[in-house]
XYZ file of C-alpha atoms in Angstrom:
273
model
C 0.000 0.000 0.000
C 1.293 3.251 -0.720
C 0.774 6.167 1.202
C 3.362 8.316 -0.455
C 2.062 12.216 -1.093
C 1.024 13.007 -4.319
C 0.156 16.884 -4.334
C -0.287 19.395 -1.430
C -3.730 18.295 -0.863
C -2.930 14.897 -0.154
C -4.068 13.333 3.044
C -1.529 12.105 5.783
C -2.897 8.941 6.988
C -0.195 8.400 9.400
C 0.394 4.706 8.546
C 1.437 1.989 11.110
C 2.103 -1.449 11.522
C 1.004 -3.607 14.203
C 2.942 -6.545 16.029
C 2.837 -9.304 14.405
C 1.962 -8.130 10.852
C 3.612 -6.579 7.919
C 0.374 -4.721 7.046
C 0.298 -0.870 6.929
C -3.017 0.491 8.571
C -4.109 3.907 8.898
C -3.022 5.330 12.122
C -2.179 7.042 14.522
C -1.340 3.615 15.677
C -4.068 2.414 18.435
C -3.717 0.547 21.498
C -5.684 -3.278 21.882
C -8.279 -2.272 24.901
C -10.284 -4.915 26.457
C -14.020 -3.504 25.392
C -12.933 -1.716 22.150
C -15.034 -1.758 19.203
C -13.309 -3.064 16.258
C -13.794 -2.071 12.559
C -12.563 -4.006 9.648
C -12.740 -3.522 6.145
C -12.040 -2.145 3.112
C -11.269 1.894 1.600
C -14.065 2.781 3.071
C -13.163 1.824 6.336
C -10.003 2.680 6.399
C -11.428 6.179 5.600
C -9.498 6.962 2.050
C -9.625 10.770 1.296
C -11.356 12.222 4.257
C -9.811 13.534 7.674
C -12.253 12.173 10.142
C -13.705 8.743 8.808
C -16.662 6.793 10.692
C -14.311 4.348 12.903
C -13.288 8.297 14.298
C -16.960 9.588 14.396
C -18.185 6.174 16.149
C -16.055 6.660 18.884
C -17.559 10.054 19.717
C -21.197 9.070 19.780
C -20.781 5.960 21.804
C -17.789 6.680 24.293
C -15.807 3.897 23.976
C -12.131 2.935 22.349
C -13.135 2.282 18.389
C -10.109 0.725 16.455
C -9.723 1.219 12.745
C -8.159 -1.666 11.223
C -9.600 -0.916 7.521
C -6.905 -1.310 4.986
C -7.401 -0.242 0.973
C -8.863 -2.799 -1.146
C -8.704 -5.522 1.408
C -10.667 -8.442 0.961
C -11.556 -11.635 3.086
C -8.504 -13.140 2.723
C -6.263 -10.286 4.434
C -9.531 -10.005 7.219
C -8.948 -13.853 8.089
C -5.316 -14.367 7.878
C -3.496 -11.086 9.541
C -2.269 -11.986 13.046
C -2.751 -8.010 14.075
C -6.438 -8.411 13.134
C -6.393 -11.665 15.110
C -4.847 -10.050 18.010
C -7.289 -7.493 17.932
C -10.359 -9.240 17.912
C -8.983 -11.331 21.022
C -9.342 -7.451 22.575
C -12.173 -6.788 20.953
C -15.933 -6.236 22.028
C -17.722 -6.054 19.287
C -16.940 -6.140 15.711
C -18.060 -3.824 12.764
C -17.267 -5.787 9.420
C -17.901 -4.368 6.292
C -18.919 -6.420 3.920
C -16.168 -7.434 1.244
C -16.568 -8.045 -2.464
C -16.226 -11.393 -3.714
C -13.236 -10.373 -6.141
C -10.678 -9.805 -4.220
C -9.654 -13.519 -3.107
C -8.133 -16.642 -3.565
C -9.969 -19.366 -5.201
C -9.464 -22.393 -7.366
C -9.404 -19.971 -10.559
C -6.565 -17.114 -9.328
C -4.889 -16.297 -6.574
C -4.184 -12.813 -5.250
C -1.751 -11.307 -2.769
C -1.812 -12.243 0.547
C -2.200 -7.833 1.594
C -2.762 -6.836 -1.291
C -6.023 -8.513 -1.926
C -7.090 -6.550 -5.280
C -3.490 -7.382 -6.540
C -3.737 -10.546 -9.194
C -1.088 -13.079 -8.529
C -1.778 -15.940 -10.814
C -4.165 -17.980 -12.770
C -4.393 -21.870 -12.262
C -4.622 -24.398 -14.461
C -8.506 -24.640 -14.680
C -8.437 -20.740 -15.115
C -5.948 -21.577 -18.236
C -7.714 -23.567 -19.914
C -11.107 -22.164 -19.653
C -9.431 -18.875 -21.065
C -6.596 -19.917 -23.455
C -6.949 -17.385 -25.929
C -6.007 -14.820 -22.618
C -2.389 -13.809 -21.590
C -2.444 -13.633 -17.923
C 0.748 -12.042 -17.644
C -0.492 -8.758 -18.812
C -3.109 -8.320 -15.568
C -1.684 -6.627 -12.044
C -4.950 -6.071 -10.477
C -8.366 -8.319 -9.983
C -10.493 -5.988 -11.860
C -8.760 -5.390 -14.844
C -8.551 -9.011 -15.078
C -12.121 -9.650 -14.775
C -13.061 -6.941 -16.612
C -11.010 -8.558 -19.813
C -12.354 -12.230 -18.718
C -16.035 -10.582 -19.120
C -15.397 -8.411 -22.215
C -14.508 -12.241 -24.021
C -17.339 -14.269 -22.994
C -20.037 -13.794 -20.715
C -20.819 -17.165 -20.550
C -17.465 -18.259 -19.450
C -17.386 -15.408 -17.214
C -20.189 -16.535 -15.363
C -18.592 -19.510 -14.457
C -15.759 -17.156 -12.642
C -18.642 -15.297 -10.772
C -20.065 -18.783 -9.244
C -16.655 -20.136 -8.368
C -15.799 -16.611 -6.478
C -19.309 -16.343 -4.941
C -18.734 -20.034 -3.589
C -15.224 -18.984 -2.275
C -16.389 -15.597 -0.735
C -19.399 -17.319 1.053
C -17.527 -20.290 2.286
C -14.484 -17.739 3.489
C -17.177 -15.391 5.025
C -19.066 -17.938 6.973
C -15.142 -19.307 8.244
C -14.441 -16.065 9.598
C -17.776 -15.396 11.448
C -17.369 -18.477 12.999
C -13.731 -17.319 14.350
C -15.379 -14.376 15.828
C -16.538 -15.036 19.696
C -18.371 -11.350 19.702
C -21.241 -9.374 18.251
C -20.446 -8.640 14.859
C -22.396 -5.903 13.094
C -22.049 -6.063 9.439
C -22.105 -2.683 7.097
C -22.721 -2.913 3.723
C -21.452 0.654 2.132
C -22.233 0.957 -1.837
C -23.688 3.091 -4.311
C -26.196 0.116 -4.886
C -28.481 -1.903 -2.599
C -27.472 -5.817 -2.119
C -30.839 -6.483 -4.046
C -29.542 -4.590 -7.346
C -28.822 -6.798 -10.352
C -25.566 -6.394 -12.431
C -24.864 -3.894 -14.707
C -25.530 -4.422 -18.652
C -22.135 -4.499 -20.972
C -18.624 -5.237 -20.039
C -18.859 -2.859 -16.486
C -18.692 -4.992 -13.510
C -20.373 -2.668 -11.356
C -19.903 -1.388 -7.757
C -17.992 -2.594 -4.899
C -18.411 -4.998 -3.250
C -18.304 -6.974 -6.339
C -20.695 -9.891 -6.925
C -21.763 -10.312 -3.494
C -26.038 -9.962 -3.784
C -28.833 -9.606 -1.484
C -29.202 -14.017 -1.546
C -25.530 -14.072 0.118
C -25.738 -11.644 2.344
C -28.785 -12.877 3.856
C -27.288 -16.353 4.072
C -24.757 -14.693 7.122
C -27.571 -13.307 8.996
C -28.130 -15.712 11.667
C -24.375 -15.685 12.223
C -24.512 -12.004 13.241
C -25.553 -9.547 15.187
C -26.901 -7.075 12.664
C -26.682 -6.094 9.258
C -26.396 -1.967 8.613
C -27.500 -1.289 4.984
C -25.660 2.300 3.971
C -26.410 3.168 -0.046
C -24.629 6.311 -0.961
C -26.871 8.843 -2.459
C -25.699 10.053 -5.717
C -23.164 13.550 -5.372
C -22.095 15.142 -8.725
C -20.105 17.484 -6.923
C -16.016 18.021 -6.935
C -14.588 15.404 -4.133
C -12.965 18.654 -2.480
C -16.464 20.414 -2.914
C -17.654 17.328 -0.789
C -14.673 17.815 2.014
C -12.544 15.783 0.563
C -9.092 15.712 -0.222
C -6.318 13.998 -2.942
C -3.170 14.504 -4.460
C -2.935 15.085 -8.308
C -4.275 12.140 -10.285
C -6.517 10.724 -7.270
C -9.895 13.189 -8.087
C -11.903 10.222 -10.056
C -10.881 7.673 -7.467
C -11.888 10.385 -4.629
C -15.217 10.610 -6.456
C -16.372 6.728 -6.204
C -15.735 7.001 -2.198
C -17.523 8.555 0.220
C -17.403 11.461 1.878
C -17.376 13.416 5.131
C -21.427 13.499 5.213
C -21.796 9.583 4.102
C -19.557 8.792 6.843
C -20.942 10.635 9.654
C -23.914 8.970 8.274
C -22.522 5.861 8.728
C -21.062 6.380 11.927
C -24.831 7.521 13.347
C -26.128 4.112 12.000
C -23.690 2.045 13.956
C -24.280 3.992 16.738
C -27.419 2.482 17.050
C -26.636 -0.481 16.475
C -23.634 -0.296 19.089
C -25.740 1.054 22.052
């Protein structure tokens, strides 16, 4: 992960590591209270181009220690396996997990970097020779890949969906079960679980292919499930509160921003008390 600046409005996350891990969060670097909340998850999490994201703003409304262990792009994989997230939840409370997307994992078709989770590693075999025409050297991230895997055939691409649905429910349901507290789940998108794919070659909004039939399927295995759609903003991310470095304004304008996350934060408060 890079946190290097890229322009004067760049935002100083203040990255730290954590015993144990060779992970960079976003600090200042927190201390492992008995009681604390814990949040996990992706960019949005982690709080990408805004000052004060909703880990920050859920501390305030419920008085008590909130830990931001987001990291950018992370998927189930980095969630399960990091011994700094394991330590933490050992600390932890309660748990606020939002909800990954279903690309950004190992499975019997690719595998992706262990931190890195949106990073394509390799294809396998089966992956091969379901897509020989495609030179899998030229890919560096999951969704270029599957956005070239879905531009070729659709109905070979479908059979990639399944297989990472599969993986992403079977992974999900693994970590609930290593969780011995309340876990709130947050779903945070610019679509409602219930929404179908997009027509064409787009594969839509984060978190990829996960739909309203998997999400459902965790219920009984947690607490609560926080639904958080994004209204549509037209505006400049900096118009919003935001702020990036040179380059970063169209990825600024897919997160959200200071008012969706104090949104957020009031939603979990509920939840939480």
């Amino acid at each position: 992960m890079s946190f290097a600046r890229v322009g004067p409005e760049a935002l100083d996350y203040k990255p730290c590591r954590y015993e144990g891990s060779a992970m960079t969060f976003r600090g200042p670097k927190a201390r492992f209270e008995e009681g604390m909340v814990l949040c996990l998850g992706g960019s949005e999490t982690f709080g990408k181009f805004v000052t004060d994201p909703f880990p920050d703003r859920l501390a305030r409304r419920i008085g008590r220690p909130v830990v931001n262990m987001g990291a950018v792009n992370a998927g189930v994989d980095l969630i399960l396996h990091d011994e700094a997230i394991k330590a933490a939840l050992a600390k932890a409370s309660a748990v606020v997990l939002q909800v990954p997307g279903a690309a950004n994992l190992s499975n019997r078709f690719f595998t992706v970097h262990p931190r890195r989770n949106d990073r394509f590693v390799k294809a396998s075999t089966m992956m091969r020779t379901i897509y020989r025409e495609v030179d899998f050297t030229e890919f560096h991230f999951t969704r270029h890949m599957l956005s070239a895997l879905k531009a070729r055939s659709e109905d070979r691409f479908a059979v990639v969906v399944e297989e990472l649905r599969a993986a992403w429910s079977a992974r999900m349901g693994l970590l609930l079960s290593r969780i011995d507290v309340p876990v709130h789940l947050l779903w945070v998108s610019r679509r409602a679980p219930a929404d179908g794919p997009p027509p064409g070659a787009e594969l839509g909004d984060d978190p990829l292919f996960v739909d309203q039939a998997m999400l459902s399927a965790l219920e009984p295995m947690v607490s609560s499930v926080t639904i958080c759609c994004l209204p549509p903003d037209q505006r400049a991310p900096r118009e919003r509160g935001m702020m990036h470095g040179r380059g970063e304004e169209q990825a600024a304008r897919l997160m959200p921003g200071p008012s969706d996350h104090d949104r957020v934060s009031a939603l979990l408060a509920a939840r939480l008390s």
